[in-house]
Structure formats: C-alpha cells, structure tokens
PDB file of C-alpha atoms in Angstrom:
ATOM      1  CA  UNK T   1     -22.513  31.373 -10.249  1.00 30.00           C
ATOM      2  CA  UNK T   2     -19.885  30.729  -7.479  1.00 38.00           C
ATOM      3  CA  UNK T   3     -21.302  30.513  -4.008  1.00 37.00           C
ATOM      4  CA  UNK T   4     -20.053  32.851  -1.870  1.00 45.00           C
ATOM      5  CA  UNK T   5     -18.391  31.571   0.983  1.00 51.00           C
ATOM      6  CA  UNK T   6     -19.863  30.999   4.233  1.00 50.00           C
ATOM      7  CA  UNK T   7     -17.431  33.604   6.277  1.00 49.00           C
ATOM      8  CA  UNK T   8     -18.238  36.496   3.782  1.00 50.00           C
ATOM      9  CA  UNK T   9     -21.580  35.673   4.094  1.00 51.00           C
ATOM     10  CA  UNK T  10     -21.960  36.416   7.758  1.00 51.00           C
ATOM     11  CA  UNK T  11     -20.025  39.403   7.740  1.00 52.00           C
ATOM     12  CA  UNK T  12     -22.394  40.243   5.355  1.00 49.00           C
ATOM     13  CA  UNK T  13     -25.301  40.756   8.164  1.00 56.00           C
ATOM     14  CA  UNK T  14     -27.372  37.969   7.736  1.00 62.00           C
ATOM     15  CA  UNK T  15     -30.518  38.271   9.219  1.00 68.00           C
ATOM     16  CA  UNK T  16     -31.900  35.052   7.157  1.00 74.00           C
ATOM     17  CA  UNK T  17     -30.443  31.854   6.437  1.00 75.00           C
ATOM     18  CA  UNK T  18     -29.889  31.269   2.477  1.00 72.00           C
ATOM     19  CA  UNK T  19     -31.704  28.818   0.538  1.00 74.00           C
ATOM     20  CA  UNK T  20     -28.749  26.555  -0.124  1.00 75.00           C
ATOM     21  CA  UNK T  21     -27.933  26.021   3.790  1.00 77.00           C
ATOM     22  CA  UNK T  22     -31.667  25.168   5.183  1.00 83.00           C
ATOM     23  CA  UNK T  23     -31.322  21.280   5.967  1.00 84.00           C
ATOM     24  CA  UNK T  24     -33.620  18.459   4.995  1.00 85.00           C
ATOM     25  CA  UNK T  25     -36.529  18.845   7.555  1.00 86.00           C
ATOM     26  CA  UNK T  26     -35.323  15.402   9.233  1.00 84.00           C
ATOM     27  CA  UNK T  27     -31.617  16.559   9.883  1.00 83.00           C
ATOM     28  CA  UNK T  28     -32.508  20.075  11.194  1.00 87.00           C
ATOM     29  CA  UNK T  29     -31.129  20.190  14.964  1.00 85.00           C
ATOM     30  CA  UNK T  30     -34.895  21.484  15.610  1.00 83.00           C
ATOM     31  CA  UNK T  31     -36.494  17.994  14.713  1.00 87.00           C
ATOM     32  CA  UNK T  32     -33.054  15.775  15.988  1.00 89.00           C
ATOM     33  CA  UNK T  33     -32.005  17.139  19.118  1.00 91.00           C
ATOM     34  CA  UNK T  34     -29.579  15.704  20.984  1.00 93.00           C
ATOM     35  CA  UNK T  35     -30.638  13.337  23.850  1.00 93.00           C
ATOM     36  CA  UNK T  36     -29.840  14.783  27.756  1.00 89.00           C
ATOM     37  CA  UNK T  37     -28.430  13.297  30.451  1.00 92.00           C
ATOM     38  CA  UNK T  38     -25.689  11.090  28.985  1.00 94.00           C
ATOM     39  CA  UNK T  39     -22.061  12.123  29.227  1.00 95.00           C
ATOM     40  CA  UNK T  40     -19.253  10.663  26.328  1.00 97.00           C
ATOM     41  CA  UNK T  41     -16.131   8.583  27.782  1.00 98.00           C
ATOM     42  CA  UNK T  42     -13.461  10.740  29.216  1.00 98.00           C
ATOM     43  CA  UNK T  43     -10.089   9.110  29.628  1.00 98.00           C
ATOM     44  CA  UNK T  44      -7.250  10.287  31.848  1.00 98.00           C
ATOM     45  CA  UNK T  45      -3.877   9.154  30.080  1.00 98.00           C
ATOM     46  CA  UNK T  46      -1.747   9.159  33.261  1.00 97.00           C
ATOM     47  CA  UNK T  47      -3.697   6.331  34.583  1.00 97.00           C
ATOM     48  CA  UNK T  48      -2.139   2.522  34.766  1.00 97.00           C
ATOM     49  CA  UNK T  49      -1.750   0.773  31.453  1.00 95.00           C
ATOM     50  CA  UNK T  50      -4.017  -2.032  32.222  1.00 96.00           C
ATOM     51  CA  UNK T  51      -6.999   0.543  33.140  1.00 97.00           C
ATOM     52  CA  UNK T  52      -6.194   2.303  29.873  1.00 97.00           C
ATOM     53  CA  UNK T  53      -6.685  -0.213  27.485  1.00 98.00           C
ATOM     54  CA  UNK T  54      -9.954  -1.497  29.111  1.00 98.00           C
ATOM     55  CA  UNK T  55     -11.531   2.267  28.963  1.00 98.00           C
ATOM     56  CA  UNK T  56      -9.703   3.214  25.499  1.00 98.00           C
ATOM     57  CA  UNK T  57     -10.685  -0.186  24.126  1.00 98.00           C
ATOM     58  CA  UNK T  58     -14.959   0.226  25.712  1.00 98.00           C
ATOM     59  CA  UNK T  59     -15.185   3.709  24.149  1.00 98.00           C
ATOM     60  CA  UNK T  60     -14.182   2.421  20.771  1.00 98.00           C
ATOM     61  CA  UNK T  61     -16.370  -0.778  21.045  1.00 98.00           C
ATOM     62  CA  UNK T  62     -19.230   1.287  22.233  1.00 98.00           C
ATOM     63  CA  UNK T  63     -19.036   5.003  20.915  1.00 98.00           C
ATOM     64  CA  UNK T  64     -16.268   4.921  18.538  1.00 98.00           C
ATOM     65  CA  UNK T  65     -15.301   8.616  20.182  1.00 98.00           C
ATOM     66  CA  UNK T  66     -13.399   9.563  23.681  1.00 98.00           C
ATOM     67  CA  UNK T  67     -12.324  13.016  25.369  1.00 98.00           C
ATOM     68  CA  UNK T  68      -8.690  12.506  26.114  1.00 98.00           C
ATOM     69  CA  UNK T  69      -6.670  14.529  29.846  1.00 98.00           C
ATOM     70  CA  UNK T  70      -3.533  14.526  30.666  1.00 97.00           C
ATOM     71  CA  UNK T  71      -2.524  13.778  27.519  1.00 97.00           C
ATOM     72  CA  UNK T  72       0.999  15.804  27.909  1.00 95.00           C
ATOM     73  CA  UNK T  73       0.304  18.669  25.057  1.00 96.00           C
ATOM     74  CA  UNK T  74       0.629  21.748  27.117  1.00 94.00           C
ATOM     75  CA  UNK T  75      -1.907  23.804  27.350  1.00 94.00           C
ATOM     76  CA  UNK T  76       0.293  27.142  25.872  1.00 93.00           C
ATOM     77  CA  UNK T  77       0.790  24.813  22.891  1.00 92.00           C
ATOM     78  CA  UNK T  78      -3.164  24.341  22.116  1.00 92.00           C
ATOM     79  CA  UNK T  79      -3.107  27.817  22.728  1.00 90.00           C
ATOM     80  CA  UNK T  80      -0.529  28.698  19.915  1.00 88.00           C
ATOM     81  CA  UNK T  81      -2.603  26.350  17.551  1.00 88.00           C
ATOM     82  CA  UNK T  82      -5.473  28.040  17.967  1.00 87.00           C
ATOM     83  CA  UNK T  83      -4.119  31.235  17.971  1.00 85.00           C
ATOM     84  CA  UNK T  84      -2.879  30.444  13.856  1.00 78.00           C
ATOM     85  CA  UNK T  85      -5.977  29.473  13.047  1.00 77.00           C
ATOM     86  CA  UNK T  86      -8.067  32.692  14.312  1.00 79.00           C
ATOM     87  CA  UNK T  87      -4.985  34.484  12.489  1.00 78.00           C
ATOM     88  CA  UNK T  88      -5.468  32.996   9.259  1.00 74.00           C
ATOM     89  CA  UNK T  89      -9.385  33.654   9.229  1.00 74.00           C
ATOM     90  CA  UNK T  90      -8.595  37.260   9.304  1.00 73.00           C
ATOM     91  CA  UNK T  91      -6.730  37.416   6.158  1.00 73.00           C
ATOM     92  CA  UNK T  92      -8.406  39.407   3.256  1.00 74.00           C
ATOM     93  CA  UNK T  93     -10.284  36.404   1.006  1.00 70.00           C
ATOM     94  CA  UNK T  94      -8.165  36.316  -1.976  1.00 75.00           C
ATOM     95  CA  UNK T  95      -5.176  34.875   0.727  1.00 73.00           C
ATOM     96  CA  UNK T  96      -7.029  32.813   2.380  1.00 63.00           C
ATOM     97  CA  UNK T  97      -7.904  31.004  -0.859  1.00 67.00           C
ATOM     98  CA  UNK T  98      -4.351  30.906  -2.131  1.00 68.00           C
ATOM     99  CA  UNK T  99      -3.863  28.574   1.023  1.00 62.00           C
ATOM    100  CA  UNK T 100      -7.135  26.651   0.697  1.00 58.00           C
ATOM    101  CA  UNK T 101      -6.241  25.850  -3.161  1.00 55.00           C
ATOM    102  CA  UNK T 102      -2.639  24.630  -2.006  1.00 60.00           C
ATOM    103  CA  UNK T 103      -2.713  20.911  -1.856  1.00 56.00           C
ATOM    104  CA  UNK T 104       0.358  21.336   0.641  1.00 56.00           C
ATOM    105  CA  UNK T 105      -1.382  23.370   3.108  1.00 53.00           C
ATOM    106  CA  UNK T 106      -3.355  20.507   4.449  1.00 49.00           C
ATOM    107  CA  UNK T 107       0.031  19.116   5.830  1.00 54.00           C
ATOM    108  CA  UNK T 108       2.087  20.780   8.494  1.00 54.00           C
ATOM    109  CA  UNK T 109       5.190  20.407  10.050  1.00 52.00           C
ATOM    110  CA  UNK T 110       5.690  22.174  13.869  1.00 83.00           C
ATOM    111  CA  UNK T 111       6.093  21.378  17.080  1.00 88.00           C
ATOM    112  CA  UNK T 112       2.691  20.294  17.372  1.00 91.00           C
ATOM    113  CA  UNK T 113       2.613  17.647  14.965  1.00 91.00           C
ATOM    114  CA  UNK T 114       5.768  15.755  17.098  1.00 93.00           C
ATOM    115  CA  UNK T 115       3.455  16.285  20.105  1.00 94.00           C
ATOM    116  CA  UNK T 116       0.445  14.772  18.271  1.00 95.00           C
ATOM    117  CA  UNK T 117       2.355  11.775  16.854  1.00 95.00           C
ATOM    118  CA  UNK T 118       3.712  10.614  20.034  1.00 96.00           C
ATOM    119  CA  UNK T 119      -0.187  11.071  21.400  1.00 97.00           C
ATOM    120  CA  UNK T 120      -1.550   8.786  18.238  1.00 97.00           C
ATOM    121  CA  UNK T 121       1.478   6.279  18.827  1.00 97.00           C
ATOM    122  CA  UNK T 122      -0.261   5.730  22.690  1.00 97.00           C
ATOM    123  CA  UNK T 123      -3.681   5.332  21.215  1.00 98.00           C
ATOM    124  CA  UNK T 124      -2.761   2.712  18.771  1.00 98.00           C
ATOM    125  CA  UNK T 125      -0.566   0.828  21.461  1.00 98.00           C
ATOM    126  CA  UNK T 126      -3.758   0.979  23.598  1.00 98.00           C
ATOM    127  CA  UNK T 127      -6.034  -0.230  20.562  1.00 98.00           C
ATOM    128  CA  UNK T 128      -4.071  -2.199  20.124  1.00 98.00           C
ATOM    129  CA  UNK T 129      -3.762  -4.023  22.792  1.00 98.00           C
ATOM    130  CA  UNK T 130      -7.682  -3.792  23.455  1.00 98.00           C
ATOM    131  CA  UNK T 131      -7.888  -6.290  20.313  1.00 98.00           C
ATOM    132  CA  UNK T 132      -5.754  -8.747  21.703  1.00 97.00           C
ATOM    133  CA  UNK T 133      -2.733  -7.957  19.554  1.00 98.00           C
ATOM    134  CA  UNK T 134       0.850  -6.592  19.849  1.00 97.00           C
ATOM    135  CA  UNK T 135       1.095  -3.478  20.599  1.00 97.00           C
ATOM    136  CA  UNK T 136       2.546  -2.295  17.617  1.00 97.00           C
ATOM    137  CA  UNK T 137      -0.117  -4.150  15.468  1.00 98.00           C
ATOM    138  CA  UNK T 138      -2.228  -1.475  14.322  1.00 98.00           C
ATOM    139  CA  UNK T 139       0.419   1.154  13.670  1.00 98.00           C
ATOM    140  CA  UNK T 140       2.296  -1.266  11.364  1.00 98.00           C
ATOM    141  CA  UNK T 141      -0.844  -2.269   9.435  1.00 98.00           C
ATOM    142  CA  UNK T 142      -0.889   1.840   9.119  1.00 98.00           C
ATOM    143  CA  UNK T 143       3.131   1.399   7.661  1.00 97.00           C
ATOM    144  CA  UNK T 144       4.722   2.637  10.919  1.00 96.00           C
ATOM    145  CA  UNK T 145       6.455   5.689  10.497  1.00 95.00           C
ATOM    146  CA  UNK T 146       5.203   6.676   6.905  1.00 97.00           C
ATOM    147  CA  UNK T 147       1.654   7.617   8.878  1.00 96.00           C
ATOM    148  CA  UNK T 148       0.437  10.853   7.821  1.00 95.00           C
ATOM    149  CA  UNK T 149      -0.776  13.488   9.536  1.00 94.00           C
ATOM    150  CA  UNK T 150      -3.134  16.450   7.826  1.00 93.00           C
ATOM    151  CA  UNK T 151      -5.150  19.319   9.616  1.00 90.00           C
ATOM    152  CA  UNK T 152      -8.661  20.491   8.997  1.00 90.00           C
ATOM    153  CA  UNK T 153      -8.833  23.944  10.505  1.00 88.00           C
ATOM    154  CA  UNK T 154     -13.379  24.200  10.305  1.00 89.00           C
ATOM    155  CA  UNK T 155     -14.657  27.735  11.094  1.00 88.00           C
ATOM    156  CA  UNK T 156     -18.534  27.930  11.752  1.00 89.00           C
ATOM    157  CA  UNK T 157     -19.518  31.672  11.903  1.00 88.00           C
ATOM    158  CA  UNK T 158     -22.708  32.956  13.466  1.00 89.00           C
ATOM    159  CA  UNK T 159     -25.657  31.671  11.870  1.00 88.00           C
ATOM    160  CA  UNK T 160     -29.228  33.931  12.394  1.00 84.00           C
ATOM    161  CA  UNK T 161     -31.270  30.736  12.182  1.00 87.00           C
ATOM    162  CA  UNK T 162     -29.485  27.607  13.463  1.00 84.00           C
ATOM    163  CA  UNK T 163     -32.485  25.463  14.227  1.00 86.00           C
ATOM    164  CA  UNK T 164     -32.268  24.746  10.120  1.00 86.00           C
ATOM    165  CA  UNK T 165     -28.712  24.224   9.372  1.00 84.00           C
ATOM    166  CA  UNK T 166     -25.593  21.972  10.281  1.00 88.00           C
ATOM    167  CA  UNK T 167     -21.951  23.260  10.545  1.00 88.00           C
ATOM    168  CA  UNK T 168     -21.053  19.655   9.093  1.00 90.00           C
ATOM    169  CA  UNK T 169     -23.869  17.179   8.111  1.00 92.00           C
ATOM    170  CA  UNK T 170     -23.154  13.252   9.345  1.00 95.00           C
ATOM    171  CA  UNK T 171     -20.387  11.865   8.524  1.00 96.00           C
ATOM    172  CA  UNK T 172     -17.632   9.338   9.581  1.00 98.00           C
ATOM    173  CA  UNK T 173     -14.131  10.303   9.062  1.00 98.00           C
ATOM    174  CA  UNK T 174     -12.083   7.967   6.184  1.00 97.00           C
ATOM    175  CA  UNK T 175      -8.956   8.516   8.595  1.00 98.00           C
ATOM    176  CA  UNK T 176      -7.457   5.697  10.873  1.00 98.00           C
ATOM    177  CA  UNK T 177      -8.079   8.232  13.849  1.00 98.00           C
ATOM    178  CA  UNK T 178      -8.804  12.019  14.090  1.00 98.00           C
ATOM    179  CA  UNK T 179      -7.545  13.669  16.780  1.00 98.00           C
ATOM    180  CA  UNK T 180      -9.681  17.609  17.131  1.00 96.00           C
ATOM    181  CA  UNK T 181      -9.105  20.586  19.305  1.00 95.00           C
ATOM    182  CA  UNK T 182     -12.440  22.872  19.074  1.00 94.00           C
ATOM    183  CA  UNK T 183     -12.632  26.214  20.826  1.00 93.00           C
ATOM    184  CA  UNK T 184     -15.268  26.598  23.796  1.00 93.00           C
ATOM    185  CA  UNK T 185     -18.739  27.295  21.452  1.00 94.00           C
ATOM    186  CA  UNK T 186     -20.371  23.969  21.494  1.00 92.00           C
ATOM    187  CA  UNK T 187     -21.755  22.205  18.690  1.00 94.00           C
ATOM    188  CA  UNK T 188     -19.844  18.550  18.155  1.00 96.00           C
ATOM    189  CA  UNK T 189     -22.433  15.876  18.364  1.00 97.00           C
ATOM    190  CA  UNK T 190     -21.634  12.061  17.512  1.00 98.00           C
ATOM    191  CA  UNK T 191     -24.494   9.539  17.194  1.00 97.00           C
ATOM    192  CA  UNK T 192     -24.644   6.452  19.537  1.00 97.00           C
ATOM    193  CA  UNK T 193     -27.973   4.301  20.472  1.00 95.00           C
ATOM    194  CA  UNK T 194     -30.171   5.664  17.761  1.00 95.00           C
ATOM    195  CA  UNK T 195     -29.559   9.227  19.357  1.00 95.00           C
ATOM    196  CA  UNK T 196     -27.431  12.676  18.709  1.00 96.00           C
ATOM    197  CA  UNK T 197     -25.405  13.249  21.936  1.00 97.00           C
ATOM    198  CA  UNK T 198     -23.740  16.558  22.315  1.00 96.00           C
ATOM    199  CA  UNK T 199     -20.150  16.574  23.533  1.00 97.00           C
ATOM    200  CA  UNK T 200     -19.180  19.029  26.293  1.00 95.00           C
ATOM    201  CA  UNK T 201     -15.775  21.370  25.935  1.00 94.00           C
ATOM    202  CA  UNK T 202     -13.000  20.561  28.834  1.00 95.00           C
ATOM    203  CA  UNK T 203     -10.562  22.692  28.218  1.00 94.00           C
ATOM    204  CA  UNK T 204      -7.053  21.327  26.594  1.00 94.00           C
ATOM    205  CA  UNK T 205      -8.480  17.661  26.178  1.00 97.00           C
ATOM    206  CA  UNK T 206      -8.160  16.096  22.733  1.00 98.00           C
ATOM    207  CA  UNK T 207     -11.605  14.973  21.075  1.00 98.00           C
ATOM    208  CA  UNK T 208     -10.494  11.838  19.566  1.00 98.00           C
ATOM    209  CA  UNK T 209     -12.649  10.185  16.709  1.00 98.00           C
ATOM    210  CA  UNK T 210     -11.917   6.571  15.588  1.00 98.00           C
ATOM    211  CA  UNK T 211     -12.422   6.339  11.790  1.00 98.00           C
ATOM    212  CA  UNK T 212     -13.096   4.332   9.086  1.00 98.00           C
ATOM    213  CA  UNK T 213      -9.657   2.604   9.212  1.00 98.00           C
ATOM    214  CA  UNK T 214      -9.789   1.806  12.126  1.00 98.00           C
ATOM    215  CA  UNK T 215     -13.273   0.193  11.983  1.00 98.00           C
ATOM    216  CA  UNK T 216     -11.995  -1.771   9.119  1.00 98.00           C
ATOM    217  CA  UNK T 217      -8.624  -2.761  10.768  1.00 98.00           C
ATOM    218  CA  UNK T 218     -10.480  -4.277  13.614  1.00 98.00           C
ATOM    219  CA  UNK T 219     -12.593  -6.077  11.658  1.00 98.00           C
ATOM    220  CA  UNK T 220     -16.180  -3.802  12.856  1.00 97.00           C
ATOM    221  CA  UNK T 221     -14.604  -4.499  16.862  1.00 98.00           C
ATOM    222  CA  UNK T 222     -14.160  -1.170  16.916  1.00 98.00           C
ATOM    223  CA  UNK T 223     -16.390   1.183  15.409  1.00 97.00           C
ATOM    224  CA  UNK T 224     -15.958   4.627  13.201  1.00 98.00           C
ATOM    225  CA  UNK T 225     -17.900   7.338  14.843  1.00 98.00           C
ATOM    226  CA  UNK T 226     -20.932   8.851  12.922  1.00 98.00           C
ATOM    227  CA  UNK T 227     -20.792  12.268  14.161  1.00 98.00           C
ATOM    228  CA  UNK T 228     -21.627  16.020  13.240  1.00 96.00           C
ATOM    229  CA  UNK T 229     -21.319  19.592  13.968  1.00 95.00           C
ATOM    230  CA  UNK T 230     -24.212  22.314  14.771  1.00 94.00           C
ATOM    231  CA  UNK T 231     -23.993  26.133  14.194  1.00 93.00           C
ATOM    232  CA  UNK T 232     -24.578  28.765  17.053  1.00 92.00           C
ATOM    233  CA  UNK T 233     -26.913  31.769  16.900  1.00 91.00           C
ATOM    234  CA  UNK T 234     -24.171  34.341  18.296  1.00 90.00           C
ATOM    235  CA  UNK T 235     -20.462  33.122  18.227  1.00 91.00           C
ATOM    236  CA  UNK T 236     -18.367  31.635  16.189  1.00 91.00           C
ATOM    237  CA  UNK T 237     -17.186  28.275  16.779  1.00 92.00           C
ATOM    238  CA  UNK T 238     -13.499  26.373  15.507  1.00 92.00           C
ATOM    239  CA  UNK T 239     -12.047  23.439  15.649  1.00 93.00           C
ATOM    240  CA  UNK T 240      -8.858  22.123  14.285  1.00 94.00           C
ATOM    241  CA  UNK T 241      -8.958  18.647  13.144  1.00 95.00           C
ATOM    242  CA  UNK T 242      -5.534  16.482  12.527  1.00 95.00           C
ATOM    243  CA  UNK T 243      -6.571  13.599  10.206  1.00 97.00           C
ATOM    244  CA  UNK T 244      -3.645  10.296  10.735  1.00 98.00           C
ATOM    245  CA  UNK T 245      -4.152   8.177   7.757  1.00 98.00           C
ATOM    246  CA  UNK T 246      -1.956   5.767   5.846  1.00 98.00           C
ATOM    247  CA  UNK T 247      -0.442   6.471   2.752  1.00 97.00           C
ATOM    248  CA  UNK T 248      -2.382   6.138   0.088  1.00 97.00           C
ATOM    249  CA  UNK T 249      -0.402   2.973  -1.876  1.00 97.00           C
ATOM    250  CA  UNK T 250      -1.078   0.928   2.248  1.00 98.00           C
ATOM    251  CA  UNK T 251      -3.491  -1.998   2.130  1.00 98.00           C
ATOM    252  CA  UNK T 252      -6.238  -1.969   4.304  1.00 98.00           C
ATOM    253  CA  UNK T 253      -8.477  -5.090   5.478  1.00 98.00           C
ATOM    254  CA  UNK T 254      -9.160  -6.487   8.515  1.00 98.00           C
ATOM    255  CA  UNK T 255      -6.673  -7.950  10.585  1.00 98.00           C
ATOM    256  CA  UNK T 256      -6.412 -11.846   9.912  1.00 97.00           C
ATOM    257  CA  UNK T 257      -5.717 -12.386  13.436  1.00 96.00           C
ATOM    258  CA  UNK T 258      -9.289 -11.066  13.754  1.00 97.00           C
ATOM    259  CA  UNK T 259     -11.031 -13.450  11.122  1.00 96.00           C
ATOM    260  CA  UNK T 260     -12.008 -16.718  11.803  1.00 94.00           C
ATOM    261  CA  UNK T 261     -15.394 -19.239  10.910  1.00 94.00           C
ATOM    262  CA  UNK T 262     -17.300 -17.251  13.895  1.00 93.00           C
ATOM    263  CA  UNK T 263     -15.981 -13.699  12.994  1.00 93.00           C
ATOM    264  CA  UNK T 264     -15.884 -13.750   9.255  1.00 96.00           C
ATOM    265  CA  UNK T 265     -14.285 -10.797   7.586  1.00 97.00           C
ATOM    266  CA  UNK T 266     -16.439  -7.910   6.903  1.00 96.00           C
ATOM    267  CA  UNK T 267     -14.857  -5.842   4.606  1.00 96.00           C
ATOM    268  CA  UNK T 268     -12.218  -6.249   1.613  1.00 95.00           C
ATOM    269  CA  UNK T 269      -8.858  -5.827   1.000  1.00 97.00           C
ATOM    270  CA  UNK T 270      -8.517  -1.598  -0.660  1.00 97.00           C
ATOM    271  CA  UNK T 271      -5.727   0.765  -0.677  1.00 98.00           C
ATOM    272  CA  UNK T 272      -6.532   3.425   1.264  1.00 98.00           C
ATOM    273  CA  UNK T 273      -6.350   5.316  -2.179  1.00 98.00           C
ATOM    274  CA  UNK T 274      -9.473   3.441  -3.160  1.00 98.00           C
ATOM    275  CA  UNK T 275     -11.056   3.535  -0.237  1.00 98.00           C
ATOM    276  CA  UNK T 276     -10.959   7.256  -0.677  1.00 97.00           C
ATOM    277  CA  UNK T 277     -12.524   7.524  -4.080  1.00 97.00           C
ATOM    278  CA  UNK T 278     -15.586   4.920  -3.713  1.00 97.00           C
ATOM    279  CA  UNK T 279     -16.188   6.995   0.304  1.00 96.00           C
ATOM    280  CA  UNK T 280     -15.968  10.227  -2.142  1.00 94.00           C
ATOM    281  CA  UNK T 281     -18.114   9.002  -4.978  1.00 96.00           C
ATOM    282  CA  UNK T 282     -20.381   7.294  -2.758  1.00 93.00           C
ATOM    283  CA  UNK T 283     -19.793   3.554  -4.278  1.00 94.00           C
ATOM    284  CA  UNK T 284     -20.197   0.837  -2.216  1.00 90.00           C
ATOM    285  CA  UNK T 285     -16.909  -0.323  -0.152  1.00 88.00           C
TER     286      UNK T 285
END
C-alpha cells in the first residue's frame, strides 16, 4: 500500500502521530534536545576580505555551518522564492506529483539562481583561501563553470505530537555546499560537540551548510555538517534548499596540496557519481 503523503495527512486532522513517523526512542527531540546558550557563526559579507576568510574559514573548521548578512540577495527576491514555493504546495496532489516525478524540476533557471551563483563563487574564494590555496582552487576542483545548482523546496506541516518525530532525520548533505532559505518556524538543528544546537531565523540571511565535497576536497580541514530538522506542533515550517554539486563525471579527492607524510589523505579518489550511489546505498566511501 502507498503511503500517503505527509501534507494530505495533516490536512487530514491528525490528532495522533502514525506508526511509520514515531522515531527511534534515542532520536526523538524529547530524549535529544538541543543544548542552550550557544549561538552558530554569523558572518557579515560586507566586511574586509582578510576578516572574511578567518571567520568563513573557523566556522567550517569548527561547525561545518554559518548564517550568512549582507550577502546582496534582496530581500523582495527571497520573498518571490518563497512566495513559489507556498504556491506550489497549494496545487491539487495529482500536480504536485507530476512536478515531483520530473527529474528536471529539481533544476531551475531564474534570477535567483544568477544571484546564488555569484554568492557560492564568494564562499569558495573565501574557502578557499582559508586552506591556503588560490582562490579559485576549490571551484576548479568543482569544474568551474559546469557547477550545478538544484533546489530542495522541504515542507514540514503541523505535526500533533512532535516530541516523537523529525522533519529530516541526521544527515550530511553529498553537495560541495548547500546554501537554504527557511521561513520563520524554527526547527534546523546541526550537531557540533556531541550536542544538537538549534539555529535561530534572521530574516533574509542564507543558512549555508558545507557538505560532503567539501569535507573531502579539504582533505577533513573542513568539515560536512551533520545536521537535522524538527517538526512544530502548530505551523508549518519551509525551507528551500539549493544543492551546488559537481557534475557527476568530476573527480573528487582531496586536494594534493593538502596531503603530505603528516596529513595523509583521508579519503579516495570517486566521481561524484559514485560517491552518490555508495552515500545512497549506504557502502562504505
């Protein structure tokens, strides 16, 4: 039998969570709260260069996961993006599937996507530049220009008992970076020190996410964020996600300016094609 999905399901009325969405007792928000009192790294962009790469390049050593400002998206653009994505959650089922069954749909071209590359072409500079390298190291170990971009629109509908369930369980992200806009319903928590820290909405910053690419690029220096997303009682909570990978013929191993007898390389040599199925099957990288 199909299950149904999760949207239909709360507009059914739920008054009890189904079977098939309780949580394993040890990953039920009720028994791993998040810890209080500590704040994730948020990063101005319109400061100097040489304060950038310092911060940029401590939040990926130490969280793997930074709040972006002044990142020059406007805000009435964010806006727009949103504004699709509540849209196309209120289209009668059998549409929305046609889209969610199109493998093109997870790739967009718009006005946002130019904004969003030239914001991922900063980042990598910065990275970049955090490792030690030329600036344009990590974007051309990504193949430059032939960098994809896909978007992940996640819709998390009331839930009547969210102590048991996750919107997303833990996971790291098998992109090079993941750049998210969520709405203002919290529920984004990424894992750092043996803890769950929840991350608090500023309005029109970018919620950046290093991933796995990244983490293998850098040789570990830099780390992919383990990270995932809780459910709220009474509103609904989005977030749209742009995934930048490489293409899925690119090569991906650490960089060999990054190897050496005292730092020896901690990963293989993959396409980014293979990387995907063993992360997807669950085999060993």
């Amino acid at each position: 039998m199909e299950v149904e999905r999760v949207q239909a399901l709360s507009l059914g009325g739920l008054n009890e969570l189904p079977a098939q969405f309780v949580r394993p007792a040890h990953e039920r928000p009720e028994n791993s709260k998040a810890v209080e009192g500590i704040s994730v790294p948020v990063i101005s962009l319109s400061q100097p260069a040489e304060i950038l790469v310092k911060e940029i390049y401590n939040a990926c050593s130490q969280w793997g996961f930074f709040l972006i400002t002044e990142h020059g998206i406007s805000p009435s653009l964010i806006c727009r993006l949103q504004d699709v994505g509540q849209e196309f959650f209120k289209l009668p089922q059998e549409e929305k599937e046609k889209y969610a069954n199109d493998p093109s749909s997870g790739k967009f071209e718009e006005e946002y996507a130019e904004e969003l590359l030239k914001v991922t072409d900063v980042l990598l500079e910065l990275l970049s530049e955090g490792l030690g390298l030329e600036r344009k190291a990590l974007k051309s170990s990504l193949r430059g220009e032939e960098i994809e971009l896909e978007m992940k629109i996640n819709m998390y509908p009331p839930c009547p008992q969210p102590q048991l369930a996750l919107g997303v369980e833990p996971h790291t992200d098998m992109s090079a970076l993941t750049i998210l806009v969520p709405n203002d319903v919290p529920g984004l928590q990424v894992w750092k020190d043996d803890n769950w820290v929840a991350v608090d909405y500023i309005p029109n910053a970018l919620f950046v996410h290093v991933g796995d690419q990244i983490e293998v690029l850098s040789n570990e220096k830099y780390k992919s964020v383990l990270h995932r997303s809780l459910v709220n009682k009474d509103r609904l909570r989005m977030s749209w996600a742009v995934f930048c990978t490489p293409p899925l013929d690119a090569s991906i191993g650490p960089l060999p300016q990054l190897v050496n007898d005292e730092n020896p390389s901690k990963y293989s040599t993959k396409t980014y094609e293979e990387y995907r199925y063993r992360k997807f099957n669950k085999i060993p990288q």
